[in-house]
Short mmCIF file of C-alpha atoms in Angstrom, two decimals:
data_model
loop_
_atom_site.label_atom_id
_atom_site.label_comp_id
_atom_site.label_asym_id
_atom_site.label_seq_id
_atom_site.Cartn_x
_atom_site.Cartn_y
_atom_site.Cartn_z
CA UNK A 1 0.03 0.13 0.10
CA UNK A 2 3.29 2.42 0.43
CA UNK A 3 3.48 4.98 -2.36
CA UNK A 4 6.91 6.30 -2.99
CA UNK A 5 7.15 9.83 -3.48
CA UNK A 6 7.03 11.89 -6.65
CA UNK A 7 10.17 13.15 -8.33
CA UNK A 8 10.49 16.62 -7.28
CA UNK A 9 11.79 18.49 -10.18
CA UNK A 10 10.17 21.79 -10.05
CA UNK A 11 8.92 24.31 -7.17
CA UNK A 12 5.26 23.33 -8.12
CA UNK A 13 6.21 19.93 -7.38
CA UNK A 14 7.94 21.01 -3.65
CA UNK A 15 4.57 22.93 -3.40
CA UNK A 16 2.23 20.09 -4.08
CA UNK A 17 4.47 18.11 -1.48
CA UNK A 18 3.99 20.90 1.01
CA UNK A 19 0.42 21.25 0.53
CA UNK A 20 -0.49 17.27 0.47
CA UNK A 21 -1.67 17.23 3.91
CA UNK A 22 -4.79 19.01 2.90
CA UNK A 23 -6.14 15.97 0.83
CA UNK A 24 -5.16 13.50 3.84
CA UNK A 25 -6.61 15.82 6.66
CA UNK A 26 -9.98 16.05 4.60
CA UNK A 27 -10.26 12.08 4.34
CA UNK A 28 -9.62 11.75 7.84
CA UNK A 29 -11.94 14.42 9.15
CA UNK A 30 -14.67 12.45 6.92
CA UNK A 31 -13.44 9.24 8.80
CA UNK A 32 -13.46 11.10 12.10
CA UNK A 33 -16.93 12.27 11.41
CA UNK A 34 -18.24 9.02 10.02
CA UNK A 35 -19.20 10.81 6.76
CA UNK A 36 -19.27 7.82 4.50
CA UNK A 37 -21.07 5.43 6.73
CA UNK A 38 -23.89 8.24 7.36
CA UNK A 39 -24.13 8.76 3.44
CA UNK A 40 -24.65 5.13 3.30
CA UNK A 41 -27.09 4.63 6.19
CA UNK A 42 -28.87 7.65 4.85
CA UNK A 43 -28.96 6.34 1.18
CA UNK A 44 -30.46 2.88 2.79
CA UNK A 45 -27.20 1.32 1.75
CA UNK A 46 -28.69 1.49 -2.31
CA UNK A 47 -26.56 4.58 -3.33
CA UNK A 48 -29.35 6.88 -3.17
CA UNK A 49 -27.90 10.58 -2.92
CA UNK A 50 -28.84 12.67 -0.15
CA UNK A 51 -28.76 16.29 0.71
CA UNK A 52 -25.78 17.66 2.87
CA UNK A 53 -28.31 19.00 5.41
CA UNK A 54 -29.18 15.47 6.26
CA UNK A 55 -25.43 14.38 6.68
CA UNK A 56 -24.86 17.17 8.79
CA UNK A 57 -28.01 16.13 10.86
CA UNK A 58 -26.56 12.38 10.89
CA UNK A 59 -22.92 13.40 12.14
CA UNK A 60 -23.93 16.28 14.20
CA UNK A 61 -21.87 18.98 12.36
CA UNK A 62 -22.65 22.23 11.35
CA UNK A 63 -24.61 22.42 7.97
CA UNK A 64 -22.72 24.52 5.79
CA UNK A 65 -19.46 23.05 6.96
CA UNK A 66 -20.59 19.55 6.07
CA UNK A 67 -21.82 21.06 2.74
CA UNK A 68 -18.13 22.13 2.22
CA UNK A 69 -16.64 19.14 3.26
CA UNK A 70 -18.81 16.98 1.06
CA UNK A 71 -17.67 19.39 -2.19
CA UNK A 72 -14.05 18.60 -1.33
CA UNK A 73 -14.64 14.87 -0.89
CA UNK A 74 -16.52 14.99 -4.30
CA UNK A 75 -13.41 17.05 -5.71
CA UNK A 76 -10.95 14.45 -4.38
CA UNK A 77 -13.06 11.40 -5.92
CA UNK A 78 -14.40 9.98 -2.75
CA UNK A 79 -18.02 10.95 -2.88
CA UNK A 80 -20.40 11.82 -5.87
CA UNK A 81 -22.52 14.77 -6.44
CA UNK A 82 -25.52 15.35 -8.66
CA UNK A 83 -28.44 17.77 -8.67
CA UNK A 84 -27.18 19.29 -5.22
CA UNK A 85 -27.44 15.72 -3.74
CA UNK A 86 -24.26 13.56 -2.28
CA UNK A 87 -23.55 9.92 -2.35
CA UNK A 88 -20.29 7.32 -2.06
CA UNK A 89 -18.67 6.22 -4.68
CA UNK A 90 -18.19 2.33 -5.25
CA UNK A 91 -14.54 2.65 -3.62
CA UNK A 92 -15.82 4.49 -0.46
CA UNK A 93 -18.85 2.43 -0.24
CA UNK A 94 -16.54 -0.66 0.06
CA UNK A 95 -13.61 0.43 2.12
CA UNK A 96 -14.78 3.59 4.01
CA UNK A 97 -18.08 2.41 5.26
CA UNK A 98 -18.04 1.31 9.16
CA UNK A 99 -19.26 -2.35 9.21
CA UNK A 100 -18.07 -3.43 5.84
CA UNK A 101 -15.97 -6.38 5.47
CA UNK A 102 -13.28 -4.37 3.96
CA UNK A 103 -13.60 -1.35 6.11
CA UNK A 104 -10.07 0.19 6.68
CA UNK A 105 -9.87 0.47 10.24
CA UNK A 106 -6.24 1.50 10.14
CA UNK A 107 -7.73 5.19 9.17
CA UNK A 108 -8.88 5.88 12.90
CA UNK A 109 -5.15 5.20 13.91
CA UNK A 110 -4.07 7.30 10.85
CA UNK A 111 -6.06 10.37 12.15
CA UNK A 112 -4.40 9.77 15.66
CA UNK A 113 -0.92 9.86 13.89
CA UNK A 114 -1.61 13.20 12.12
CA UNK A 115 -2.37 15.01 15.35
CA UNK A 116 0.95 13.71 17.01
CA UNK A 117 2.60 14.61 13.95
CA UNK A 118 1.52 18.27 14.15
CA UNK A 119 4.32 18.57 17.32
CA UNK A 120 7.10 17.29 14.78
CA UNK A 121 8.77 20.63 14.74
CA UNK A 122 9.33 20.94 18.63
CA UNK A 123 10.17 17.36 18.84
CA UNK A 124 13.18 17.94 16.69
CA UNK A 125 14.20 20.83 18.81
CA UNK A 126 13.67 19.08 21.74
CA UNK A 127 14.87 15.43 20.53
CA UNK A 128 12.02 13.39 21.72
CA UNK A 129 8.39 13.39 21.81
CA UNK A 130 6.66 16.33 24.06
CA UNK A 131 4.82 14.07 26.33
CA UNK A 132 6.24 10.54 27.53
CA UNK A 133 2.91 9.14 27.50
CA UNK A 134 2.20 9.89 24.01
CA UNK A 135 1.19 6.24 23.44
CA UNK A 136 -1.93 6.47 25.68
CA UNK A 137 -2.29 2.54 25.90
CA UNK A 138 -4.63 2.90 28.98
CA UNK A 139 -7.09 5.04 26.31
CA UNK A 140 -9.51 2.08 25.56
CA UNK A 141 -10.62 3.89 22.28
CA UNK A 142 -7.20 4.58 21.06
CA UNK A 143 -6.06 1.03 22.18
CA UNK A 144 -8.76 -0.41 20.11
CA UNK A 145 -8.11 1.78 17.16
CA UNK A 146 -4.61 0.95 17.37
CA UNK A 147 -4.62 -2.88 17.52
CA UNK A 148 -7.26 -2.82 14.87
CA UNK A 149 -4.87 -0.84 12.60
CA UNK A 150 -2.07 -3.12 13.18
CA UNK A 151 -4.33 -6.25 12.83
CA UNK A 152 -5.68 -5.37 9.53
CA UNK A 153 -1.95 -4.44 8.09
CA UNK A 154 -0.83 -8.06 8.86
CA UNK A 155 -3.84 -9.94 8.46
CA UNK A 156 -2.86 -11.24 4.88
CA UNK A 157 0.73 -11.18 5.29
CA UNK A 158 1.27 -12.55 8.35
CA UNK A 159 0.46 -16.08 6.89
CA UNK A 160 2.86 -15.57 4.34
CA UNK A 161 5.74 -14.34 6.59
CA UNK A 162 5.48 -17.34 9.34
CA UNK A 163 5.74 -19.80 6.34
CA UNK A 164 9.00 -18.32 5.54
CA UNK A 165 10.31 -19.64 8.92
CA UNK A 166 11.33 -23.18 9.56
CA UNK A 167 9.35 -24.39 12.40
CA UNK A 168 10.65 -27.60 12.78
CA UNK A 169 11.03 -28.49 16.36
CA UNK A 170 9.13 -25.37 17.54
CA UNK A 171 6.76 -26.65 19.86
CA UNK A 172 6.28 -23.81 22.41
CA UNK A 173 6.17 -20.19 20.60
CA UNK A 174 5.88 -16.79 22.58
CA UNK A 175 4.78 -14.03 20.53
CA UNK A 176 5.82 -10.66 22.34
CA UNK A 177 4.06 -7.69 22.22
CA UNK A 178 1.84 -9.69 20.07
CA UNK A 179 -0.96 -7.33 19.71
CA UNK A 180 -4.27 -8.85 18.37
CA UNK A 181 -2.35 -12.19 17.99
CA UNK A 182 -2.52 -11.98 14.21
CA UNK A 183 0.86 -13.62 14.07
CA UNK A 184 0.18 -15.92 16.66
CA UNK A 185 -2.86 -17.14 14.75
CA UNK A 186 -0.46 -17.44 11.84
CA UNK A 187 1.80 -19.69 13.53
CA UNK A 188 -1.03 -21.91 14.92
CA UNK A 189 -2.19 -22.41 11.67
CA UNK A 190 0.98 -22.93 9.95
CA UNK A 191 2.14 -25.93 12.40
CA UNK A 192 -0.14 -28.51 13.56
CA UNK A 193 0.38 -29.04 17.53
CA UNK A 194 2.49 -25.80 18.30
CA UNK A 195 1.62 -24.15 21.48
CA UNK A 196 1.49 -20.21 20.97
CA UNK A 197 1.47 -17.57 23.60
CA UNK A 198 0.73 -13.96 22.94
CA UNK A 199 2.34 -11.51 25.57
CA UNK A 200 1.15 -7.90 25.89
CA UNK A 201 -0.04 -5.54 28.16
CA UNK A 202 -3.39 -6.28 29.93
CA UNK A 203 -5.73 -4.04 27.82
CA UNK A 204 -4.36 -5.26 24.59
CA UNK A 205 -4.47 -8.93 25.84
CA UNK A 206 -8.29 -8.23 26.75
CA UNK A 207 -8.67 -7.44 22.85
CA UNK A 208 -6.19 -10.32 21.61
CA UNK A 209 -8.68 -12.51 23.33
CA UNK A 210 -11.62 -11.50 21.59
CA UNK A 211 -9.60 -11.76 18.11
CA UNK A 212 -8.48 -15.14 18.85
CA UNK A 213 -11.98 -16.24 19.90
CA UNK A 214 -13.50 -14.72 16.71
CA UNK A 215 -11.06 -16.60 14.79
CA UNK A 216 -11.93 -19.99 16.45
CA UNK A 217 -8.44 -20.40 17.85
CA UNK A 218 -8.97 -19.94 21.63
CA UNK A 219 -7.87 -23.87 22.38
CA UNK A 220 -4.57 -22.99 20.28
CA UNK A 221 -3.61 -19.54 21.11
CA UNK A 222 -3.34 -18.60 24.79
CA UNK A 223 -2.39 -15.33 26.31
CA UNK A 224 -0.48 -13.98 29.01
CA UNK A 225 -0.81 -9.92 30.50
CA UNK A 226 2.58 -8.41 31.30
CA UNK A 227 5.08 -5.64 30.56
CA UNK A 228 8.31 -6.89 28.58
CA UNK A 229 10.10 -3.83 30.11
CA UNK A 230 9.74 -5.11 33.84
CA UNK A 231 8.50 -8.70 33.77
CA UNK A 232 10.11 -11.87 32.70
CA UNK A 233 9.25 -13.46 29.31
CA UNK A 234 8.76 -16.97 31.06
CA UNK A 235 10.82 -20.18 30.43
CA UNK A 236 11.26 -23.20 28.08
CA UNK A 237 10.08 -21.58 24.38
CA UNK A 238 11.68 -22.79 21.13
CA UNK A 239 11.11 -19.51 19.52
CA UNK A 240 10.32 -15.93 20.76
CA UNK A 241 8.67 -13.42 17.98
CA UNK A 242 8.93 -9.79 17.78
CA UNK A 243 6.86 -8.11 15.02
CA UNK A 244 7.01 -4.32 15.15
CA UNK A 245 8.28 -4.04 18.82
CA UNK A 246 11.90 -3.13 18.11
CA UNK A 247 11.12 0.33 16.69
CA UNK A 248 9.13 1.33 19.95
CA UNK A 249 12.21 0.81 22.09
CA UNK A 250 15.74 2.18 22.38
CA UNK A 251 18.90 0.47 21.47
CA UNK A 252 19.58 -0.13 25.09
CA UNK A 253 16.03 -1.09 25.94
CA UNK A 254 16.43 -3.84 22.67
CA UNK A 255 19.73 -5.16 24.18
CA UNK A 256 17.70 -5.81 27.28
CA UNK A 257 14.80 -7.24 25.71
CA UNK A 258 16.93 -9.64 23.52
CA UNK A 259 18.77 -11.00 26.59
CA UNK A 260 15.16 -11.47 28.34
CA UNK A 261 14.42 -13.24 25.19
CA UNK A 262 17.15 -15.74 25.40
CA UNK A 263 16.69 -16.61 28.84
CA UNK A 264 13.45 -17.62 27.77
CA UNK A 265 14.31 -19.99 25.09
CA UNK A 266 15.60 -23.52 25.34
CA UNK A 267 19.09 -24.40 23.96
CA UNK A 268 18.92 -24.07 20.22
CA UNK A 269 15.97 -21.69 20.37
CA UNK A 270 15.63 -18.80 17.96
CA UNK A 271 14.58 -15.20 18.38
CA UNK A 272 12.91 -13.58 15.13
CA UNK A 273 12.75 -9.76 14.83
CA UNK A 274 10.59 -8.56 12.19
CA UNK A 275 10.56 -5.02 11.38
CA UNK A 276 11.80 -2.20 8.85
CA UNK A 277 15.61 -2.75 8.12
CA UNK A 278 17.44 0.42 7.48
CA UNK A 279 20.16 0.59 4.92
CA UNK A 280 23.61 1.71 6.68
CA UNK A 281 22.99 5.25 5.66
CA UNK A 282 19.52 5.28 7.32
CA UNK A 283 18.04 7.10 4.20
CA UNK A 284 16.26 3.87 2.64
CA UNK A 285 13.69 2.21 2.75
CA UNK A 286 11.96 5.81 2.55
CA UNK A 287 9.06 4.30 4.46
CA UNK A 288 11.32 3.33 7.31
CA UNK A 289 13.04 6.76 7.32
CA UNK A 290 9.57 8.38 7.69
CA UNK A 291 8.72 6.08 10.58
CA UNK A 292 11.72 6.87 12.42
CA UNK A 293 10.06 10.56 12.83
CA UNK A 294 6.85 8.71 13.46
CA UNK A 295 8.57 7.14 16.60
CA UNK A 296 10.37 10.68 17.31
CA UNK A 297 6.89 12.09 18.11
CA UNK A 298 4.79 9.13 19.59
CA UNK A 299 7.51 6.99 21.91
CA UNK A 300 10.08 8.44 24.31
CA UNK A 301 12.99 6.36 22.25
CA UNK A 302 12.10 4.78 19.45
CA UNK A 303 13.69 4.36 16.22
CA UNK A 304 14.03 2.23 12.93
CA UNK A 305 17.43 0.30 13.18
CA UNK A 306 19.84 -1.45 10.85
CA UNK A 307 20.49 -5.17 9.93
CA UNK A 308 23.83 -4.80 12.00
CA UNK A 309 22.15 -2.99 14.93
CA UNK A 310 19.60 -5.78 15.44
CA UNK A 311 22.24 -8.46 14.72
CA UNK A 312 24.38 -6.88 17.48
CA UNK A 313 21.78 -7.16 20.01
CA UNK A 314 20.77 -11.32 19.08
CA UNK A 315 24.60 -11.74 19.27
CA UNK A 316 25.03 -9.92 22.91
CA UNK A 317 22.10 -12.05 23.97
CA UNK A 318 24.18 -15.53 23.05
CA UNK A 319 22.85 -16.29 19.74
CA UNK A 320 25.29 -17.60 17.21
CA UNK A 321 23.98 -17.92 13.98
CA UNK A 322 22.07 -14.73 12.45
CA UNK A 323 19.88 -15.09 9.29
CA UNK A 324 18.41 -12.30 7.38
CA UNK A 325 14.92 -13.26 5.96
CA UNK A 326 13.26 -10.68 3.54
CA UNK A 327 9.68 -10.43 3.61
CA UNK A 328 8.19 -6.99 2.30
CA UNK A 329 10.27 -4.21 0.51
CA UNK A 330 12.15 -2.52 3.46
CA UNK A 331 11.35 -5.11 5.81
CA UNK A 332 12.80 -8.50 6.82
CA UNK A 333 13.04 -11.11 9.67
CA UNK A 334 16.25 -10.82 11.50
CA UNK A 335 16.76 -14.33 13.07
CA UNK A 336 19.08 -15.23 15.92
CA UNK A 337 19.78 -18.86 16.89
CA UNK A 338 21.18 -19.79 20.43
CA UNK A 339 23.70 -22.96 20.83
CA UNK A 340 22.26 -26.10 21.12
CA UNK A 341 24.16 -26.65 24.18
#
């Protein structure tokens, strides 16, 4: 889904990049207000066009301002306007209406990120996010939105990625910071008989249990509530898996986390770190370079890291064999294996 930047060959190109926020904010505001869902329900799910005043009443917003918003959405190609009445396009009806199977749940999280990115200038001046509690994990609505976004992002890719790993000899597996359990469920489906545990904070575990139950995997995937920063990870696992966890932490915290993971493994066990993998100059992949700024405004010490950095943490934790398995562009699994004895 990631698109690289257009070539910047002219002043107009630079200005187009500078003003791109107008389009994204228009879309995200419509999502925040439930505009597409309102258009669908008012049109009785049949695409019947409705007046902007009806939409304004439905979303409890100002009528004139709602009309402006609908006009802008029409200009962007997300809404149709005919004879002064509005309706969703087929694309919006499919992906932007809450309750639809293909609804883009991650847009809610994108709107939260948009607000956080407003502090980027000050974060660069300060050298970190303005509020060390920038990730409000105790806020139930924020947490549910974030987990839904992460689940959707990995729902299709997780089964493909876990099958890149050799699971021979893996009987017990721990998914640290496992979120919705999307990877844990993929592991359970990839190998019969494997015992998989999702380890995450209590509010997240409660959400994971619901995702696991809905997938019909409650008997094969368990959960354990805890904080990987302060709690031990347990014992006698054959594989400890980290997806999108390393970038949340500082290098020192990641070193400590890899040591905890190693202590939780059987001899010959493996640690797998799935994340953005930066080139040595930290410019590419572009998505990783921008995500480093995302961590600057959203976490106390998060960053994106190179293969060499991640490998060094695994080696310090006692791993001997280090392997890279590429997954998506700019992303890979770095795998460290402990000695068999």
